[in-house]
PDB file of C-alpha atoms in Angstrom:
ATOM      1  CA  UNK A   1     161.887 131.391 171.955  1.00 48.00           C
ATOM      2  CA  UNK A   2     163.810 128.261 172.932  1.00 48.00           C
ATOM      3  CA  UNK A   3     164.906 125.787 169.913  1.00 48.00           C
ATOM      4  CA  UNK A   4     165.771 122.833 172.148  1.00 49.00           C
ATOM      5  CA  UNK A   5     168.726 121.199 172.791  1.00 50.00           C
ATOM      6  CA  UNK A   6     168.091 118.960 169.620  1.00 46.00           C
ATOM      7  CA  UNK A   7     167.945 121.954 167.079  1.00 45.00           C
ATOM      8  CA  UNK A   8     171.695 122.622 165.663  1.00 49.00           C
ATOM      9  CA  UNK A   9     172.948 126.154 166.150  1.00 53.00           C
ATOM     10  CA  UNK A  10     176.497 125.617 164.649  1.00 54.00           C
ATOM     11  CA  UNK A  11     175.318 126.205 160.983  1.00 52.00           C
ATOM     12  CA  UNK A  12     174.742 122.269 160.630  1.00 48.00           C
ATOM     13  CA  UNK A  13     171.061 122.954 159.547  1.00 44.00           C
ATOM     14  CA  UNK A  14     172.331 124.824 156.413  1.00 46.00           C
ATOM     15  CA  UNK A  15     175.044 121.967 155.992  1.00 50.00           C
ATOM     16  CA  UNK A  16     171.750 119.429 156.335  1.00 49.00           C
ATOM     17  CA  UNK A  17     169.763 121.817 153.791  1.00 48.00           C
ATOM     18  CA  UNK A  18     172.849 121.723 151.314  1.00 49.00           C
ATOM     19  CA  UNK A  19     172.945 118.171 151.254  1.00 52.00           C
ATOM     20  CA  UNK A  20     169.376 117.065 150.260  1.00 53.00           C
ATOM     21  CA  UNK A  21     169.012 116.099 146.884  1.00 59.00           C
ATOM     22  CA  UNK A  22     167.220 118.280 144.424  1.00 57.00           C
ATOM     23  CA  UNK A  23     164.592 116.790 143.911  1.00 59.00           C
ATOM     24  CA  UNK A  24     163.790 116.824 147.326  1.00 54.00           C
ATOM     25  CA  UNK A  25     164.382 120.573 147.447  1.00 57.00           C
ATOM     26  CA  UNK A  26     161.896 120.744 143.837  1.00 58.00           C
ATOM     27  CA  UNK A  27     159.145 118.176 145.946  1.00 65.00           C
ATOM     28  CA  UNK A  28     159.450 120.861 148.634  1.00 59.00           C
ATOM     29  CA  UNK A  29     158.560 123.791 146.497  1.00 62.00           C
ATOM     30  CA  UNK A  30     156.058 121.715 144.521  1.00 63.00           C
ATOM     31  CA  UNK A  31     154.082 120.953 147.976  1.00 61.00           C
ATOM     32  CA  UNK A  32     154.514 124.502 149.044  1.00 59.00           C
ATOM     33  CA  UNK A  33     152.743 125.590 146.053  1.00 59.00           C
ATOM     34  CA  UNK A  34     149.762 123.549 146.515  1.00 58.00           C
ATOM     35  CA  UNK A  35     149.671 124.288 150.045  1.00 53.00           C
ATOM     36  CA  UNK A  36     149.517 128.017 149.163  1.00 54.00           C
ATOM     37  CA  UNK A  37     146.984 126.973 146.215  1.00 50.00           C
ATOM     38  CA  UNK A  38     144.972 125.224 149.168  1.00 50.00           C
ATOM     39  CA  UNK A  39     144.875 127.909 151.218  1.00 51.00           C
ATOM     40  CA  UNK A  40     143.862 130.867 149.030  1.00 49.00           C
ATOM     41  CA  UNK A  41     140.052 131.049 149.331  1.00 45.00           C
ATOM     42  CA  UNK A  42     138.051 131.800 146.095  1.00 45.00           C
ATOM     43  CA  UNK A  43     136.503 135.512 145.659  1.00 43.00           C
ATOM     44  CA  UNK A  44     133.289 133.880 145.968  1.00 39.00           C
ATOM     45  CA  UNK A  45     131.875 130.023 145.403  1.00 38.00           C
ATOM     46  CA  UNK A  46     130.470 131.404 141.754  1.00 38.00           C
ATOM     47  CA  UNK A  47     134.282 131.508 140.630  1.00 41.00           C
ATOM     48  CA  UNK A  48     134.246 127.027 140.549  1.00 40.00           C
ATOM     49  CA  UNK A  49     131.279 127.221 139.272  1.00 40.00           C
ATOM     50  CA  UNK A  50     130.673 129.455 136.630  1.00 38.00           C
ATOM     51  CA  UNK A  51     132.712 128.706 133.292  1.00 42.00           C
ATOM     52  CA  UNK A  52     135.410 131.606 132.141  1.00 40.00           C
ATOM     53  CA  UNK A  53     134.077 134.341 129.992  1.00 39.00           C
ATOM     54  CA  UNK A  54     135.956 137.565 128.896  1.00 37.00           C
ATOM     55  CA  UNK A  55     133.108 139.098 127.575  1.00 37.00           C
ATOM     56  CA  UNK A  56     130.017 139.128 130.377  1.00 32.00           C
ATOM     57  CA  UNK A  57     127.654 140.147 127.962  1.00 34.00           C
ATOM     58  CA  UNK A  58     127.379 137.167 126.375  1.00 37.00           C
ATOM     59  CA  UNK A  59     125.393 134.668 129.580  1.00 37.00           C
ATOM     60  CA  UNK A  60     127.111 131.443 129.653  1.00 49.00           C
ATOM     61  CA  UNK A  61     125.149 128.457 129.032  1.00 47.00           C
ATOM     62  CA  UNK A  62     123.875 126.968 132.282  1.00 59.00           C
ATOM     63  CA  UNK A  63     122.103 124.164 131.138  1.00 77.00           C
ATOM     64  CA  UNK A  64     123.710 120.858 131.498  1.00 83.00           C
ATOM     65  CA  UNK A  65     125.227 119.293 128.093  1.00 88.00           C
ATOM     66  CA  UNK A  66     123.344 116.601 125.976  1.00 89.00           C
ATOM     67  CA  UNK A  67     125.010 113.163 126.924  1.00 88.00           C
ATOM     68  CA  UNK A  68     125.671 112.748 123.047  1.00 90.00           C
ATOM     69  CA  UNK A  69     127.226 116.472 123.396  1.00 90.00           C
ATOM     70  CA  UNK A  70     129.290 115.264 126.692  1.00 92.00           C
ATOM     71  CA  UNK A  71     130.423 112.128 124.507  1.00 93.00           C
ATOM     72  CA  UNK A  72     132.223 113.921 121.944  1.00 92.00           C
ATOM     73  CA  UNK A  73     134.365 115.564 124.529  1.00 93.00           C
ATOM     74  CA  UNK A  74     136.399 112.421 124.614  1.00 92.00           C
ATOM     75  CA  UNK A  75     137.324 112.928 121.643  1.00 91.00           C
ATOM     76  CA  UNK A  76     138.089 116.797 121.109  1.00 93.00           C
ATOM     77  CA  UNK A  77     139.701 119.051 123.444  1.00 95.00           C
ATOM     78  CA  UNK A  78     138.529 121.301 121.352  1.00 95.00           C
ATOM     79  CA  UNK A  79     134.709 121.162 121.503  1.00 94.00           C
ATOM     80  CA  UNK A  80     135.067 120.772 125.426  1.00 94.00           C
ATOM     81  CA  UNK A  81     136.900 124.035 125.663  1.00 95.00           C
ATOM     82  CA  UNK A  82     134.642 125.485 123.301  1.00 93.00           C
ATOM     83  CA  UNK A  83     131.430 124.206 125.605  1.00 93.00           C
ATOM     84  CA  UNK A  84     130.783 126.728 128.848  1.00 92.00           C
ATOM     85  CA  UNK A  85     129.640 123.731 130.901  1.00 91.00           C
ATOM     86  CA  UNK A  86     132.288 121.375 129.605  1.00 92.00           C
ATOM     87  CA  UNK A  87     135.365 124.209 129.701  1.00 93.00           C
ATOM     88  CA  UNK A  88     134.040 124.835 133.781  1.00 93.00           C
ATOM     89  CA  UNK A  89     133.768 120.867 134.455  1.00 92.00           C
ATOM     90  CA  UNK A  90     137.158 120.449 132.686  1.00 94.00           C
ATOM     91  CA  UNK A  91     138.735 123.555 134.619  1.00 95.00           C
ATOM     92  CA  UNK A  92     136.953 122.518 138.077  1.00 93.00           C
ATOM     93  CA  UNK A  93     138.213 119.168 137.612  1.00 94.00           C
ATOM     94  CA  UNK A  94     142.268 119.939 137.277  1.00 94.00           C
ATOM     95  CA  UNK A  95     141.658 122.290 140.582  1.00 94.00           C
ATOM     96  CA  UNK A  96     140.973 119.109 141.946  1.00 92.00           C
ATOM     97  CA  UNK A  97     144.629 117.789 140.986  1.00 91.00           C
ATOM     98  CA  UNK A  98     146.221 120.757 141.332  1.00 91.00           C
ATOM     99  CA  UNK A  99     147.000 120.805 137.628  1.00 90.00           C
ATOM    100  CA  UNK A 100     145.585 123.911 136.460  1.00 95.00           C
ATOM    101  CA  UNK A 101     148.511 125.591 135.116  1.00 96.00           C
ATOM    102  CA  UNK A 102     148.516 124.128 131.972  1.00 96.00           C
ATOM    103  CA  UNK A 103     145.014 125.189 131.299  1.00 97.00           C
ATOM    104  CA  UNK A 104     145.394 128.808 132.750  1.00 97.00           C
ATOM    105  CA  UNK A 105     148.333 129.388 130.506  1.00 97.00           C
ATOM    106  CA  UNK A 106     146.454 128.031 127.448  1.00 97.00           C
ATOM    107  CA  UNK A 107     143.947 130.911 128.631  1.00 96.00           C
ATOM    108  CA  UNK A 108     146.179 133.996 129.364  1.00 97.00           C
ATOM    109  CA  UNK A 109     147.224 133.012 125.555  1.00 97.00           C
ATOM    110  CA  UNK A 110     144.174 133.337 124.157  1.00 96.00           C
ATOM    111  CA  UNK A 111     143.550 136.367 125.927  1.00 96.00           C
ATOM    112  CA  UNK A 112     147.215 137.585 124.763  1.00 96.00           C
ATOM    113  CA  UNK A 113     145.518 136.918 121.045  1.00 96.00           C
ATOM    114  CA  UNK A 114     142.800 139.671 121.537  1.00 96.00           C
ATOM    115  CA  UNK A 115     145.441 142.941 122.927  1.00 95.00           C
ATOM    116  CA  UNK A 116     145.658 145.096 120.125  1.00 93.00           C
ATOM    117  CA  UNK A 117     148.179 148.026 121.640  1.00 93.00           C
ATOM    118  CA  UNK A 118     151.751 146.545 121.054  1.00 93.00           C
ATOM    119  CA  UNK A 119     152.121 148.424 124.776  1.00 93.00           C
ATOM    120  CA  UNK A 120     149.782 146.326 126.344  1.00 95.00           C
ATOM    121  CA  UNK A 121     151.118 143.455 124.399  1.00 95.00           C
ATOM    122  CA  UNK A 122     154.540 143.623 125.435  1.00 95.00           C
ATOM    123  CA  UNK A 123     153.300 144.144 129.472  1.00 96.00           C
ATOM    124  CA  UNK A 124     151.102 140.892 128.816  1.00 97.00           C
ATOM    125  CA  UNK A 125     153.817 138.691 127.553  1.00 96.00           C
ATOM    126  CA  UNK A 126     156.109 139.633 130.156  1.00 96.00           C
ATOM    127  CA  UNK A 127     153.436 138.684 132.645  1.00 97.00           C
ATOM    128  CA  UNK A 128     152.612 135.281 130.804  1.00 97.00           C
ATOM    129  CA  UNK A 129     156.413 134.660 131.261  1.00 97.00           C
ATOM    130  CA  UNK A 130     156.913 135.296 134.466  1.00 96.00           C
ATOM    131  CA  UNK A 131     153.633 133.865 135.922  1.00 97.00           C
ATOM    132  CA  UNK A 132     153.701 130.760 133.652  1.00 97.00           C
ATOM    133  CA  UNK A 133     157.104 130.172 131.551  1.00 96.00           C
ATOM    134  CA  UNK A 134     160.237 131.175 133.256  1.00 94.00           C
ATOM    135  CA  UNK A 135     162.219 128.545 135.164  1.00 92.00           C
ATOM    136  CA  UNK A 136     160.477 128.396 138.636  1.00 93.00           C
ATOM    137  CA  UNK A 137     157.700 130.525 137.750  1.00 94.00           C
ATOM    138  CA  UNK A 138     154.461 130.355 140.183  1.00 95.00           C
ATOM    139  CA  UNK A 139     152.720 128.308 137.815  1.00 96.00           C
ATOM    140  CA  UNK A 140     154.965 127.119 135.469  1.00 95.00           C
ATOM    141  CA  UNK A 141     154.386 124.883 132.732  1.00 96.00           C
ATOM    142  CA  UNK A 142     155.652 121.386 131.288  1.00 92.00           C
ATOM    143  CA  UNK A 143     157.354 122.605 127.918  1.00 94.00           C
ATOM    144  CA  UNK A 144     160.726 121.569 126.625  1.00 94.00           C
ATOM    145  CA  UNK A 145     163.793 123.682 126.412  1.00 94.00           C
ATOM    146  CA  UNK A 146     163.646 123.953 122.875  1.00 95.00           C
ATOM    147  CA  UNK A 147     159.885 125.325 123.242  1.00 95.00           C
ATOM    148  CA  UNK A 148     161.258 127.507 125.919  1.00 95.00           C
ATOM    149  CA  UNK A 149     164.090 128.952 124.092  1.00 95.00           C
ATOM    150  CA  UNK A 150     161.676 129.706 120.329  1.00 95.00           C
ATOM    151  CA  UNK A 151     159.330 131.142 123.307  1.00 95.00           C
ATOM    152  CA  UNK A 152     161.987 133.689 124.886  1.00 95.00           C
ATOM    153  CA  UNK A 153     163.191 134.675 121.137  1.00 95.00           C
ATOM    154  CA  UNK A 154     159.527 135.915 120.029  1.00 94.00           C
ATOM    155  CA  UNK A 155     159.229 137.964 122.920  1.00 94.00           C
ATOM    156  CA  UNK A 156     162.111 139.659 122.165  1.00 94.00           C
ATOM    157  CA  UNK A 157     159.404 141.728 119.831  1.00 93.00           C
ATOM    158  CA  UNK A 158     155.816 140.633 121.247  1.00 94.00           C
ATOM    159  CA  UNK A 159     153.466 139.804 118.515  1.00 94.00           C
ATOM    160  CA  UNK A 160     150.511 137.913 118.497  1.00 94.00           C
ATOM    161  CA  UNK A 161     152.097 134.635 117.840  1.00 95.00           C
ATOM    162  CA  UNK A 162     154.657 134.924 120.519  1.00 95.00           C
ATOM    163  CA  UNK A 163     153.224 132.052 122.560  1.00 97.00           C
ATOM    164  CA  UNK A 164     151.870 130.213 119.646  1.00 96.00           C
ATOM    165  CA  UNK A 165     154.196 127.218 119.622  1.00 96.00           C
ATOM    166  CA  UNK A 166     153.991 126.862 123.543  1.00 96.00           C
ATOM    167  CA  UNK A 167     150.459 127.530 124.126  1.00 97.00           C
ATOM    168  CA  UNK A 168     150.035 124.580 120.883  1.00 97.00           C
ATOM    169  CA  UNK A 169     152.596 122.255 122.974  1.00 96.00           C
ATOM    170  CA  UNK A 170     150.855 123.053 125.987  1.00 96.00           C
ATOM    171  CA  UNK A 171     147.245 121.964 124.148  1.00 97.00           C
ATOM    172  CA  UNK A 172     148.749 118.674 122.968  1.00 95.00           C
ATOM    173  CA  UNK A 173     149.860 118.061 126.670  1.00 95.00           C
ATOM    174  CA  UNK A 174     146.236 118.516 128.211  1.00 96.00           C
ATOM    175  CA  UNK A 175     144.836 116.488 125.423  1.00 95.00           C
ATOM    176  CA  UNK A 176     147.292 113.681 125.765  1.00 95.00           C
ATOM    177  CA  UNK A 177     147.385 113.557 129.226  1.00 94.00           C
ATOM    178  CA  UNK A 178     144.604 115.942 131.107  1.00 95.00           C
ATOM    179  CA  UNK A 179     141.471 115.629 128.934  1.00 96.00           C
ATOM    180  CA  UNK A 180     141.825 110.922 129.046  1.00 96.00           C
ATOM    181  CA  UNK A 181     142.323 111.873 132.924  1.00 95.00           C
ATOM    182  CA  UNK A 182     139.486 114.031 132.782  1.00 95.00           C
ATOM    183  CA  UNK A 183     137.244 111.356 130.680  1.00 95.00           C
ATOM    184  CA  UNK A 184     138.048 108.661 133.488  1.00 94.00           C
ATOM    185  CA  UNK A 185     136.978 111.225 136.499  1.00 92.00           C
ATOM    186  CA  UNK A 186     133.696 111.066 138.277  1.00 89.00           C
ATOM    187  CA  UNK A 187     133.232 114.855 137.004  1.00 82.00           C
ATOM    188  CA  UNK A 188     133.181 113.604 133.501  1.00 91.00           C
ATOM    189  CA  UNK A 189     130.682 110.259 134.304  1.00 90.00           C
ATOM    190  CA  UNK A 190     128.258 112.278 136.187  1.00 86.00           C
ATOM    191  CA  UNK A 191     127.876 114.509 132.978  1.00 87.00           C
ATOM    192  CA  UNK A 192     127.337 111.140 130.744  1.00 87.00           C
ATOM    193  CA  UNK A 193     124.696 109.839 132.880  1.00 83.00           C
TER     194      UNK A 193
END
């Protein structure tokens, strides 16, 4: 295969690559991420639609919400993540942006909540970490150093609470910023009407 006489050969490229700013280097990996996010095809078009359950004996609800039950979503993080309907709108709705993460890590935690064997436990948290907490993880999350650094400690000795004061951080990010994003959407004014 033939570069061209345009493409450098001298070791320039990697002088060019050294010389972009970070945050162009950061942009790159965020796009790359998304691309790879774009690209991955569900297992099958029921995973967007039907709302995350651990426990399959319990059927979701399927019916669409009241509008008086879709209103008090606006309010309450909460009572849309406790809602089947209003958790798979809500989740369905950051796939759209790309902004998952935050909600799949608030998930794996409450998942992490239920382990009982302090074996499985410790295998958990170390994937929660790497998929979700460590710098440049796959889907890492928006928390603070100071959240970070409480984080590592407690999972020095997994215990239940090891992710508490993220996964709470992490809840008061997606109802700051996701859930008012989420009230202003389409998928949210369709479920009003």
């Amino acid at each position: 295969m033939t570069l061209g006489p345009w493409w450098p050969t001298d070791g320039t490229l990697m002088q060019i690559a050294c010389a972009l700013p970070s945050i162009c280097i950061l942009r790159a990996k965020e796009i790359k991420i998304k691309l790879g996010i774009l690209l991955q095809k569900p297992d099958s078009a029921l995973d967007l639609v039907i709302p995350y359950n651990e426990k399959l004996e319990k059927p979701a609800k399927t019916q669409k919400p009241s509008p008086d039950e879709v209103l008090q979503w606006r309010d309450s993080l909460d009572k849309l993540l406790q809602n089947n309907y209003g958790f798979a709108s809500f989740r369905s709705f950051l796939k759209s942006e790309f902004s998952e993460e935050n909600l799949e890590f608030w998930i794996a935690c409450e998942d992490y909540k239920k382990i009982k064997s302090p074996a499985k436990m410790a295998e958990k948290a170390k994937e929660i970490y790497e998929e979700f907490i460590q710098t440049e993880a796959p889907k890492e999350v928006n928390i603070d150093h100071f959240t970070k650094d409480i984080t590592v400690k407690n999972l020095v000795e997994p215990s239940l609470s090891s992710f508490d004061v993220a996964q709470k951080r992490i809840h008061a990010l997606m109802e700051k910023d996701s859930l008012p994003r989420f009230v202003r959407s389409e998928f949210y004014q369709e479920l009003v009407k």
